[in-house]
Short mmCIF file of C-alpha atoms in Angstrom, two decimals:
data_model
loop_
_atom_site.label_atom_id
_atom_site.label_comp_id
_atom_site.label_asym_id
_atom_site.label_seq_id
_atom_site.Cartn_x
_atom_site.Cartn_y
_atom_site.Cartn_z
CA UNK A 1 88.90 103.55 81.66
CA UNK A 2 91.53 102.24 84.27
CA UNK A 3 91.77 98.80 83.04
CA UNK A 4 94.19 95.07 82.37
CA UNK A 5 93.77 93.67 79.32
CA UNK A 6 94.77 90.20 78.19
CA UNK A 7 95.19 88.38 75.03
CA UNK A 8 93.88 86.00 73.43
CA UNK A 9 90.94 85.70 75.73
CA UNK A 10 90.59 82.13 74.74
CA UNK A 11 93.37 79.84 72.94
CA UNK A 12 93.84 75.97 71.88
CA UNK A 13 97.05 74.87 71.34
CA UNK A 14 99.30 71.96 70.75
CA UNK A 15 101.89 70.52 72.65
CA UNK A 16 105.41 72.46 71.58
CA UNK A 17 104.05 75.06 69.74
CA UNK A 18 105.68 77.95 71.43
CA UNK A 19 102.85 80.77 72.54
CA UNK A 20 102.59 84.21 74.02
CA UNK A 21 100.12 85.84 76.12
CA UNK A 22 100.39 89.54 76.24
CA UNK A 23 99.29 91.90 79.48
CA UNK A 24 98.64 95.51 79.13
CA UNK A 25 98.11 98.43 81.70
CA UNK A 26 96.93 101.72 81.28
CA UNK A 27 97.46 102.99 84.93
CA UNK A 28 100.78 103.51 85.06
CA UNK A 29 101.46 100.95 87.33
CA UNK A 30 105.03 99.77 88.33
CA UNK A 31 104.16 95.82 90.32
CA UNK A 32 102.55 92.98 87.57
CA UNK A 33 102.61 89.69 88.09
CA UNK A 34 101.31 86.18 86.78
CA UNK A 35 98.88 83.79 87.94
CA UNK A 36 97.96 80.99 87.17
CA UNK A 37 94.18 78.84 88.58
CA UNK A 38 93.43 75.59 88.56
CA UNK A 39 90.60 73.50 90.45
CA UNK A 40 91.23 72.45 93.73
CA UNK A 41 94.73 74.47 94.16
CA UNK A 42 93.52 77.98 93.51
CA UNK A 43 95.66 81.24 92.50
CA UNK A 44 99.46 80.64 91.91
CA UNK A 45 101.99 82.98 91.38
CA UNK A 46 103.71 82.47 88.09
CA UNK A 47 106.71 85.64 87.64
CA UNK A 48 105.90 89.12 88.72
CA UNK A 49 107.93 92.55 88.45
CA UNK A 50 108.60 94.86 90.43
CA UNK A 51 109.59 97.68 87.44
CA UNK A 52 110.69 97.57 84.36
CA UNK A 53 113.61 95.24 83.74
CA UNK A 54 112.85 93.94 87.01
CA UNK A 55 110.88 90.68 86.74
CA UNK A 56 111.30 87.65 89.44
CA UNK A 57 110.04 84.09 90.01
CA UNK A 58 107.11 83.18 91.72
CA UNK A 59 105.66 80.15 93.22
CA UNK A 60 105.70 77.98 89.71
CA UNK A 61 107.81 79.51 87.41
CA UNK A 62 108.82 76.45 85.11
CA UNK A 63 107.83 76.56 81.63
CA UNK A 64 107.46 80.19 81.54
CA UNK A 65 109.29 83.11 80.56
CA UNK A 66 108.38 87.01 80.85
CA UNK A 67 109.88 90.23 79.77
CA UNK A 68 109.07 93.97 81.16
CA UNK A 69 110.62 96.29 78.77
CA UNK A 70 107.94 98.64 79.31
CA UNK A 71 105.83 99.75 81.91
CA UNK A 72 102.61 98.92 80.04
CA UNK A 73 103.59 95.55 78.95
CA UNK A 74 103.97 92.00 80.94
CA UNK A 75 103.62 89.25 78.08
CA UNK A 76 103.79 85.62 79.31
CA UNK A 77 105.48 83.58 77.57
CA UNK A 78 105.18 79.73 76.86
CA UNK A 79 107.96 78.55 74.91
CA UNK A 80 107.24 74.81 74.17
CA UNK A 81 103.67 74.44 76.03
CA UNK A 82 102.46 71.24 77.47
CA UNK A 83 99.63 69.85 78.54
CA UNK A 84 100.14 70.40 82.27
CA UNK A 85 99.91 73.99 81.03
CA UNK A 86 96.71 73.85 80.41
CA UNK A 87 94.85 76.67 82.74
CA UNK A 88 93.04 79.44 83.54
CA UNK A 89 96.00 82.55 83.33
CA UNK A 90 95.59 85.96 85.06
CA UNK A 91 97.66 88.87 84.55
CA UNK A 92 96.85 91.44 87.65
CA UNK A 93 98.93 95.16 88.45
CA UNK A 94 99.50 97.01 91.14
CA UNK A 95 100.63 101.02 91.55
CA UNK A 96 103.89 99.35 93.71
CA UNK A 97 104.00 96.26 95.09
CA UNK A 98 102.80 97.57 98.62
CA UNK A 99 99.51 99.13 96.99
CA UNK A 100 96.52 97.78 98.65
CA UNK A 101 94.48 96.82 96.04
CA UNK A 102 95.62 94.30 92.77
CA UNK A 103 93.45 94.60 89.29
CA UNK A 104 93.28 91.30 87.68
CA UNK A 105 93.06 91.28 83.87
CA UNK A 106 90.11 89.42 82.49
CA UNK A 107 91.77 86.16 82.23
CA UNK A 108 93.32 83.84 79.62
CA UNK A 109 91.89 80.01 79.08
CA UNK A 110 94.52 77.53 77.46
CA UNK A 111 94.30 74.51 76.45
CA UNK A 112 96.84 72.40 75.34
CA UNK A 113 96.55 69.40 73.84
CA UNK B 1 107.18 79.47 103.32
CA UNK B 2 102.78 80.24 103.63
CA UNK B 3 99.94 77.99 104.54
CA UNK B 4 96.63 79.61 104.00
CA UNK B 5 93.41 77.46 104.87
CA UNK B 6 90.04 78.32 104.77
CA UNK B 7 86.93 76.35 104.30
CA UNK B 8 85.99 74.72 100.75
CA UNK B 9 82.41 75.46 100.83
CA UNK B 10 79.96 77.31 102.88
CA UNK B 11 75.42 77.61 102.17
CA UNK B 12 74.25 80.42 103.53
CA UNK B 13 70.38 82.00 103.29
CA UNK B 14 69.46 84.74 101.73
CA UNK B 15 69.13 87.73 104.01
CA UNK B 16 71.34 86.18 106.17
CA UNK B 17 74.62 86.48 107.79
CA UNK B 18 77.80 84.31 107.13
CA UNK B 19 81.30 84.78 108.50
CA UNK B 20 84.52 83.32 106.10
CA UNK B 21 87.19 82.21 108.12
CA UNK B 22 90.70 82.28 106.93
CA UNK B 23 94.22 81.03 108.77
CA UNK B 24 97.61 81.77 107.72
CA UNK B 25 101.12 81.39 108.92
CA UNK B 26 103.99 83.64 106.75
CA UNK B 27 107.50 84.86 107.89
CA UNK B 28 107.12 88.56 106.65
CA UNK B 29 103.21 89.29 107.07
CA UNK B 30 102.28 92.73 104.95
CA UNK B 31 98.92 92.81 104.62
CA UNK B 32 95.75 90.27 104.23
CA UNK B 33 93.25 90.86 101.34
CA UNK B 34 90.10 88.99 100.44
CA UNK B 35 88.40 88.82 96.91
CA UNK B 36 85.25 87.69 95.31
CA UNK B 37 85.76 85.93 92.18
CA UNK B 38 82.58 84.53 90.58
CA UNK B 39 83.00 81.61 88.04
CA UNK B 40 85.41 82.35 84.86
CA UNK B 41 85.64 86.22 85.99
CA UNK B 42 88.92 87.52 87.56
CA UNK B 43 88.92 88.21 90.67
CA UNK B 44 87.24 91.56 92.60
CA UNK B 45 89.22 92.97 95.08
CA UNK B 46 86.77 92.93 98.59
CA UNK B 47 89.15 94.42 101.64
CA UNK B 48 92.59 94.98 103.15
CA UNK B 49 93.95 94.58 106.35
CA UNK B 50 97.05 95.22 107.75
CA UNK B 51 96.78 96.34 110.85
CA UNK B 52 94.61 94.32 113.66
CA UNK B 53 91.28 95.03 114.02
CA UNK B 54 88.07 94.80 111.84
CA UNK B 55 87.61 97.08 108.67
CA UNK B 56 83.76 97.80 107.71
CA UNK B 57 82.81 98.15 103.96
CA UNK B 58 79.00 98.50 103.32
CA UNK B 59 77.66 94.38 104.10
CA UNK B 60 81.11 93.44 104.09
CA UNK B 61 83.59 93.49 106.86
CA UNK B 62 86.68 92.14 107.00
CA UNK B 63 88.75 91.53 110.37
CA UNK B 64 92.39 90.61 111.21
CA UNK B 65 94.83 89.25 114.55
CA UNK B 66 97.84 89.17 113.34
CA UNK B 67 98.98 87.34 116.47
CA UNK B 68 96.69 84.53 116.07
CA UNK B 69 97.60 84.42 112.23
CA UNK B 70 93.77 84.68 111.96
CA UNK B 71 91.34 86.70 109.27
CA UNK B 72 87.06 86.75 108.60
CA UNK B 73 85.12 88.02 106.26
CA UNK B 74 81.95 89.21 106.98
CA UNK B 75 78.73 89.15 104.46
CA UNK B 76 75.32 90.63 105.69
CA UNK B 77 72.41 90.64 104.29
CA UNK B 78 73.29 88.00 102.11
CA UNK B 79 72.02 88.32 98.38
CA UNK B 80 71.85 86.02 95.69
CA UNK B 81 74.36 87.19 93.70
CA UNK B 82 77.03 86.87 96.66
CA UNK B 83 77.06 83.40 95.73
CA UNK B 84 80.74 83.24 94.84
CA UNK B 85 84.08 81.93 95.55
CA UNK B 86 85.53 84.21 98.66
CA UNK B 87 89.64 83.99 97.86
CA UNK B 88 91.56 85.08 101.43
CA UNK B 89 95.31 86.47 99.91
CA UNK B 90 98.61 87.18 101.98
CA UNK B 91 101.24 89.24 100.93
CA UNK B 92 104.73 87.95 102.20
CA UNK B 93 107.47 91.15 101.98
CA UNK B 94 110.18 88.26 102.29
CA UNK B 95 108.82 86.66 98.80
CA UNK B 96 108.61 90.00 96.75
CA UNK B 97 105.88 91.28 98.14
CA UNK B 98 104.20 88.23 96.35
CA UNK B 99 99.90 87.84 97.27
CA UNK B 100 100.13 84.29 97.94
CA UNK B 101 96.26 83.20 97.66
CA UNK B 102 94.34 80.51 99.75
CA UNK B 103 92.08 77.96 97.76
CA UNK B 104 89.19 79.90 98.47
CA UNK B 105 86.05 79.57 99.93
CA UNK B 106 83.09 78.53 97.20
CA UNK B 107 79.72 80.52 98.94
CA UNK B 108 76.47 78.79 97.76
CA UNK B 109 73.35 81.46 98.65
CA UNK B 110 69.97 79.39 98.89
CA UNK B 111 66.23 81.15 98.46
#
C-alpha cells in the first residue's frame, strides 16, 4: 500500500531534550517536506527537499533540522525542543515537486513541556 | 511573499449546496489545490487547478481565475460527514515549489 508513515504518532517531551521524528515513503517519491499546524494559523512549511541531499528552508525553519540521505527517509529533527514547539507535525511527499497531488503522513502530536 | 484568505467558518444543510471561497496573491503562481482535513487526520487531497476554469470531481468542483487571484470550491449534495475543515493551498515556483496553505475553512453540516 502506497503510503507516509510517521513516528512516534504521539510524544511528550521536556524542554531540551533533543528529539527526532522520522518520515518514511514507499512511493518512490523525490519532493518531502515538513509541516507544521497549529490553531488559528493553519499548515506551515517547516524544510522540504527537493531530492536527496537536497533539503531547503521553509516558512519556519528555526529549531529544526532535517537530513535526506535517502529517498525513503525525511526525519525531523528537534535538537533542544521548546515549548513553542509544541504542535501538530505532518510529514507529506510528492513524485516531484510539480506533482499535483501531496500525501500527508498521518501526523505527529508533541508536546513539550 | 503569499496571502491566502478564506472564510473561518461556514453551516451549511444537509442536501444542500455550499461554495468555499478562497483569495490569494503570489509572485510565481503554479497551481491551487484544496484539501479536506477532518479533526486530528492529515489532510485529503480534494482538487487541482492550474489552469483557469472550473474542474468537476463527483459533488465537488473546484474553480480558478488566475487573473483575479480568485479560487471556489464547490460541495453538492452536502452530507454529514463533509463537515470538515476545507484547507485552499498555493504552490509558489519562486519559494521551491513550496504549497503555502490558507487557514482553512472549518464546514459545520446541520440535519
Amino acid at each position: 500500500e502506497a503510503q507516509v508513515t510517521q513516528n512516534p504518532r504521539y510524544l511528550i517531551t521536556v524542554t531540551g531534550k533533543k528529539l527526532t521524528v522520522t518520515c518514511s515513503q514507499n512511493m518512490n517519491h523525490e519532493y518531502m517536506s515538513w509541516y507544521r499546524q497549529d490553531p488559528g494559523l493553519g499548515l506551515r512549511q517547516i524544510y522540504y527537499s527537493m531530492n536527496v541531499e537536497v533539503t531547503d528552508k521553509g516558512d519556519v525553519p528555526e529549531g529544526y533540522k532535517v537530513s535526506r540521505k535517502e529517498k525513503r527517509n525525511f526525519p525531523l529533527i528537534l535538537e533542544s525542543p521548546s515549548p513553542n514547539q509544541t504542535s501538530l507535525y505532518f510529514c507529506a511527499s510528492s513524485g516531484q515537486a510539480t506533482a499535483y497531488e501531496q500525501y500527508f503522513g498521518p501526523g505527529t502530536r508533541l508536546t513539550v513541556t | 511573499g503569499q496571502n491566502i484568505d478564506q472564510p473561518t467558518e461556514m453551516t451549511a444543510t444537509e442536501g444542500a449546496i455550499v461554495q468555499i471561497n478562497c483569495t490569494y496573491q503570489t509572485s510565481g503562481f503554479n497551481g491551487l489545490f484544496w484539501y479536506q482535513q477532518h479533526a486530528g487526520e492529515a489532510p485529503t487531497f480534494l482538487s487541482y487547478n492550474v489552469l483557469d476554469g472550473l474542474e468537476e470531481k463527483g459533488r465537488f468542483s473546484s474553480f480558478l481565475s488566475r487573473s483575479k487571484g480568485y479560487s471556489y470550491l464547490l460541495l453538492k449534495e452536502l452530507q454529514m460527514k463533509d463537515s470538515a475543515s476545507y484547507l485552499c493551498a498555493v504552490r509558489d515556483s519562486d519559494s521551491g515549489y513550496a504549497l503555502n496553505f490558507g487557514k482553512g475553512t472549518s464546514l459545520l453540516v446541520t440535519p
